[in-house]
Amino acid sequence: MKHPQKVYALLGLLAPALFVMTYLSISSGRPEYSHLTKAVSELGSMDVANRWVFNLFGYILPGLMISLFGYGLFQYLKENNSNKWPLIGIVGSGLFMALAGIFPGDFEDRNSTTMILHSIGSVGSYIFFLIGAFTFPRLMNKISYWNNGRWIGLIITWLSIVCGNWTFIFPEIPGVGQRIGFGMYFFWIGLHAYLLWKSDSNMKS
């Protein structure tokens, strides 16, 4: 394949789209579901009949797609002496997202094994994302094409950290903060996937 990075880029572009479509379609069938107060994971919680539809198309598949995208992005940007933290970060983020889907949240019993594993997947996905988001710019630093995307990505990452305090500032609408966080996460993935798609595999600088 002449431009193999486009396959990885496409996966990175499709992952946010698949999540958004799944979220909107499943939530539209739940008139009692509040986007302002409910967690995203509650669309696939243990007490929901179609939980595996949401978890498969909202978490598991997007997570695996993000992992493959992270691998492809690293392969394109790496140099001989590059450390593996960018690779570990985004690949790990996607795998932990998939883990959160494999173990649906049990919001009726927050001490249950499945809820604990779901929480580990959710938190782990974000922690590994931060690792990748803060280390990938080092690989982009010497490539002029990636300069703007590098700075936008860093701004998005810092804003996602700031928005982590949303619940403490607006405790009556915690769901809004979580959705902003999801939006920034997927925007970072989509932005870098777009840049990878538009890049020339034969010219890194």
Short mmCIF file of C-alpha atoms in Angstrom, two decimals:
data_model
loop_
_atom_site.label_atom_id
_atom_site.label_comp_id
_atom_site.label_asym_id
_atom_site.label_seq_id
_atom_site.Cartn_x
_atom_site.Cartn_y
_atom_site.Cartn_z
CA MET A 1 0.00 0.00 0.00
CA LYS A 2 1.49 3.33 -1.07
CA HIS A 3 0.28 5.30 1.94
CA PRO A 4 -0.26 2.81 4.80
CA GLN A 5 -0.57 5.62 7.32
CA LYS A 6 -3.95 6.45 5.79
CA VAL A 7 -5.37 3.18 7.11
CA TYR A 8 -4.39 4.14 10.65
CA ALA A 9 -5.60 7.69 10.07
CA LEU A 10 -8.97 6.41 8.92
CA LEU A 11 -9.32 4.36 12.09
CA GLY A 12 -8.56 7.48 14.11
CA LEU A 13 -11.19 9.44 12.21
CA LEU A 14 -13.84 6.74 12.45
CA ALA A 15 -13.45 6.11 16.19
CA PRO A 16 -14.93 9.48 17.31
CA ALA A 17 -17.64 9.23 14.66
CA LEU A 18 -18.64 5.75 15.80
CA PHE A 19 -18.77 6.85 19.44
CA VAL A 20 -20.89 9.92 18.68
CA MET A 21 -23.33 8.00 16.47
CA THR A 22 -23.70 5.30 19.12
CA TYR A 23 -24.16 7.82 21.90
CA LEU A 24 -26.80 9.80 20.03
CA SER A 25 -28.74 6.78 18.79
CA ILE A 26 -28.84 5.00 22.15
CA SER A 27 -29.61 8.11 24.19
CA SER A 28 -32.41 9.12 21.81
CA GLY A 29 -34.21 5.92 22.77
CA ARG A 30 -33.98 6.78 26.46
CA PRO A 31 -36.31 9.76 27.07
CA GLU A 32 -35.61 9.57 30.81
CA TYR A 33 -31.86 9.87 30.26
CA SER A 34 -30.41 13.26 31.17
CA HIS A 35 -27.36 14.53 29.30
CA LEU A 36 -26.85 17.07 32.07
CA THR A 37 -26.72 14.77 35.07
CA LYS A 38 -26.16 11.19 33.89
CA ALA A 39 -22.80 9.60 33.16
CA VAL A 40 -22.14 8.46 29.61
CA SER A 41 -21.50 4.95 30.90
CA GLU A 42 -25.06 4.73 32.19
CA LEU A 43 -26.21 4.17 28.60
CA GLY A 44 -24.50 0.79 28.84
CA SER A 45 -24.90 0.03 32.54
CA MET A 46 -25.71 -3.41 33.91
CA ASP A 47 -29.42 -2.66 34.30
CA VAL A 48 -29.94 -1.68 30.65
CA ALA A 49 -31.27 -4.30 28.23
CA ASN A 50 -29.21 -3.22 25.21
CA ARG A 51 -26.05 -2.51 27.20
CA TRP A 52 -23.84 -4.59 24.89
CA VAL A 53 -24.85 -2.55 21.86
CA PHE A 54 -23.64 0.63 23.51
CA ASN A 55 -20.54 -0.92 25.05
CA LEU A 56 -19.50 -2.63 21.82
CA PHE A 57 -19.98 0.32 19.48
CA GLY A 58 -19.41 3.08 22.04
CA TYR A 59 -16.40 1.76 23.93
CA ILE A 60 -14.89 -1.51 22.74
CA LEU A 61 -14.62 -0.91 18.99
CA PRO A 62 -13.66 2.79 19.26
CA GLY A 63 -11.09 1.86 21.88
CA LEU A 64 -9.47 -0.76 19.68
CA MET A 65 -9.53 1.62 16.72
CA ILE A 66 -7.80 4.30 18.81
CA SER A 67 -5.13 1.81 19.85
CA LEU A 68 -4.40 0.92 16.23
CA PHE A 69 -4.39 4.60 15.29
CA GLY A 70 -1.93 5.34 18.10
CA TYR A 71 0.35 2.60 16.82
CA GLY A 72 0.19 3.99 13.28
CA LEU A 73 0.81 7.56 14.39
CA PHE A 74 3.85 6.46 16.37
CA GLN A 75 5.22 4.42 13.48
CA TYR A 76 4.96 7.45 11.22
CA LEU A 77 6.57 9.93 13.60
CA LYS A 78 9.15 7.83 15.42
CA GLU A 79 12.88 8.07 14.95
CA ASN A 80 15.56 5.51 15.76
CA ASN A 81 16.04 6.85 19.29
CA SER A 82 12.41 7.67 20.07
CA ASN A 83 11.11 6.50 23.42
CA LYS A 84 7.96 4.42 23.55
CA TRP A 85 5.84 6.62 25.82
CA PRO A 86 3.76 8.15 22.99
CA LEU A 87 3.02 4.66 21.72
CA ILE A 88 2.23 3.33 25.20
CA GLY A 89 0.04 6.34 25.93
CA ILE A 90 -2.43 6.28 23.04
CA VAL A 91 -2.42 2.51 22.55
CA GLY A 92 -2.96 2.07 26.28
CA SER A 93 -5.73 4.67 26.30
CA GLY A 94 -7.64 2.80 23.63
CA LEU A 95 -7.19 -0.57 25.33
CA PHE A 96 -8.42 0.77 28.66
CA MET A 97 -11.43 2.30 26.90
CA ALA A 98 -12.19 -1.12 25.48
CA LEU A 99 -11.83 -2.58 28.99
CA ALA A 100 -14.45 -0.11 30.25
CA GLY A 101 -16.82 -1.51 27.64
CA ILE A 102 -16.08 -5.14 28.38
CA PHE A 103 -17.08 -4.54 32.00
CA PRO A 104 -20.27 -2.42 32.05
CA GLY A 105 -20.74 -0.07 34.97
CA ASP A 106 -23.02 -1.22 37.79
CA PHE A 107 -24.39 2.02 39.16
CA GLU A 108 -26.63 0.16 41.61
CA ASP A 109 -23.62 -1.47 43.27
CA ARG A 110 -20.55 0.71 42.90
CA ASN A 111 -18.44 -1.78 44.88
CA SER A 112 -19.11 -4.64 42.47
CA THR A 113 -16.25 -6.20 40.53
CA THR A 114 -17.63 -5.09 37.17
CA MET A 115 -18.02 -1.50 38.38
CA ILE A 116 -14.48 -1.45 39.75
CA LEU A 117 -13.08 -2.81 36.47
CA HIS A 118 -15.20 -0.38 34.49
CA SER A 119 -13.86 2.49 36.58
CA ILE A 120 -10.29 1.26 36.12
CA GLY A 121 -10.89 1.22 32.37
CA SER A 122 -12.33 4.73 32.33
CA VAL A 123 -9.70 6.32 34.55
CA GLY A 124 -6.89 4.33 32.96
CA SER A 125 -7.94 5.45 29.50
CA TYR A 126 -7.63 9.10 30.48
CA ILE A 127 -4.33 8.66 32.34
CA PHE A 128 -2.76 6.90 29.37
CA PHE A 129 -4.21 9.55 27.07
CA LEU A 130 -2.39 12.23 29.07
CA ILE A 131 0.84 10.26 28.73
CA GLY A 132 0.43 10.09 24.97
CA ALA A 133 -0.83 13.64 24.56
CA PHE A 134 2.11 15.11 26.46
CA THR A 135 4.80 12.97 24.80
CA PHE A 136 3.70 12.90 21.15
CA PRO A 137 4.54 16.62 20.72
CA ARG A 138 8.20 15.73 21.26
CA LEU A 139 8.08 13.62 18.12
CA MET A 140 6.34 16.43 16.22
CA ASN A 141 8.70 19.16 17.43
CA LYS A 142 11.13 18.93 14.51
CA ILE A 143 8.48 18.57 11.80
CA SER A 144 7.08 21.89 10.58
CA TYR A 145 3.94 20.28 9.16
CA TRP A 146 2.90 19.11 12.64
CA ASN A 147 3.67 22.34 14.47
CA ASN A 148 0.17 23.83 14.58
CA GLY A 149 -1.42 20.52 15.44
CA ARG A 150 1.14 20.04 18.19
CA TRP A 151 0.13 23.24 19.93
CA ILE A 152 -3.60 22.73 19.44
CA GLY A 153 -3.25 19.24 20.88
CA LEU A 154 -1.45 20.54 23.96
CA ILE A 155 -4.08 23.23 24.52
CA ILE A 156 -6.85 20.64 24.24
CA THR A 157 -5.03 18.40 26.70
CA TRP A 158 -4.62 21.13 29.30
CA LEU A 159 -8.24 22.20 28.88
CA SER A 160 -9.35 18.61 29.48
CA ILE A 161 -7.46 18.68 32.79
CA VAL A 162 -9.07 21.98 33.77
CA CYS A 163 -12.52 20.63 32.89
CA GLY A 164 -11.86 17.73 35.25
CA ASN A 165 -12.88 20.14 38.01
CA TRP A 166 -16.28 20.78 36.42
CA THR A 167 -18.12 18.57 38.93
CA PHE A 168 -16.79 20.60 41.85
CA ILE A 169 -17.75 23.90 40.25
CA PHE A 170 -21.12 22.82 38.81
CA PRO A 171 -22.20 19.83 40.93
CA GLU A 172 -25.80 20.12 39.74
CA ILE A 173 -24.86 19.32 36.10
CA PRO A 174 -21.88 16.94 36.29
CA GLY A 175 -22.76 15.30 32.98
CA VAL A 176 -21.85 18.43 31.02
CA GLY A 177 -18.27 18.34 32.27
CA GLN A 178 -17.88 14.69 31.37
CA ARG A 179 -19.14 15.30 27.85
CA ILE A 180 -16.74 18.20 27.41
CA GLY A 181 -13.96 15.85 28.50
CA PHE A 182 -15.07 13.21 26.00
CA GLY A 183 -15.28 15.89 23.33
CA MET A 184 -11.72 17.06 23.92
CA TYR A 185 -10.43 13.50 24.00
CA PHE A 186 -12.02 12.62 20.68
CA PHE A 187 -11.12 15.98 19.19
CA TRP A 188 -7.45 15.24 19.95
CA ILE A 189 -7.76 11.85 18.28
CA GLY A 190 -9.64 13.25 15.28
CA LEU A 191 -7.27 16.19 14.83
CA HIS A 192 -4.16 14.03 14.76
CA ALA A 193 -5.85 11.43 12.60
CA TYR A 194 -6.72 14.17 10.09
CA LEU A 195 -3.14 15.44 10.11
CA LEU A 196 -1.87 11.91 9.60
CA TRP A 197 -4.30 11.42 6.70
CA LYS A 198 -3.12 14.61 5.00
CA SER A 199 0.56 13.96 5.59
CA ASP A 200 2.94 12.63 2.96
CA SER A 201 4.45 9.31 4.02
CA ASN A 202 7.56 10.07 1.98
CA MET A 203 8.22 13.51 3.49
CA LYS A 204 8.40 13.94 7.25
CA SER A 205 9.72 17.46 7.29
#
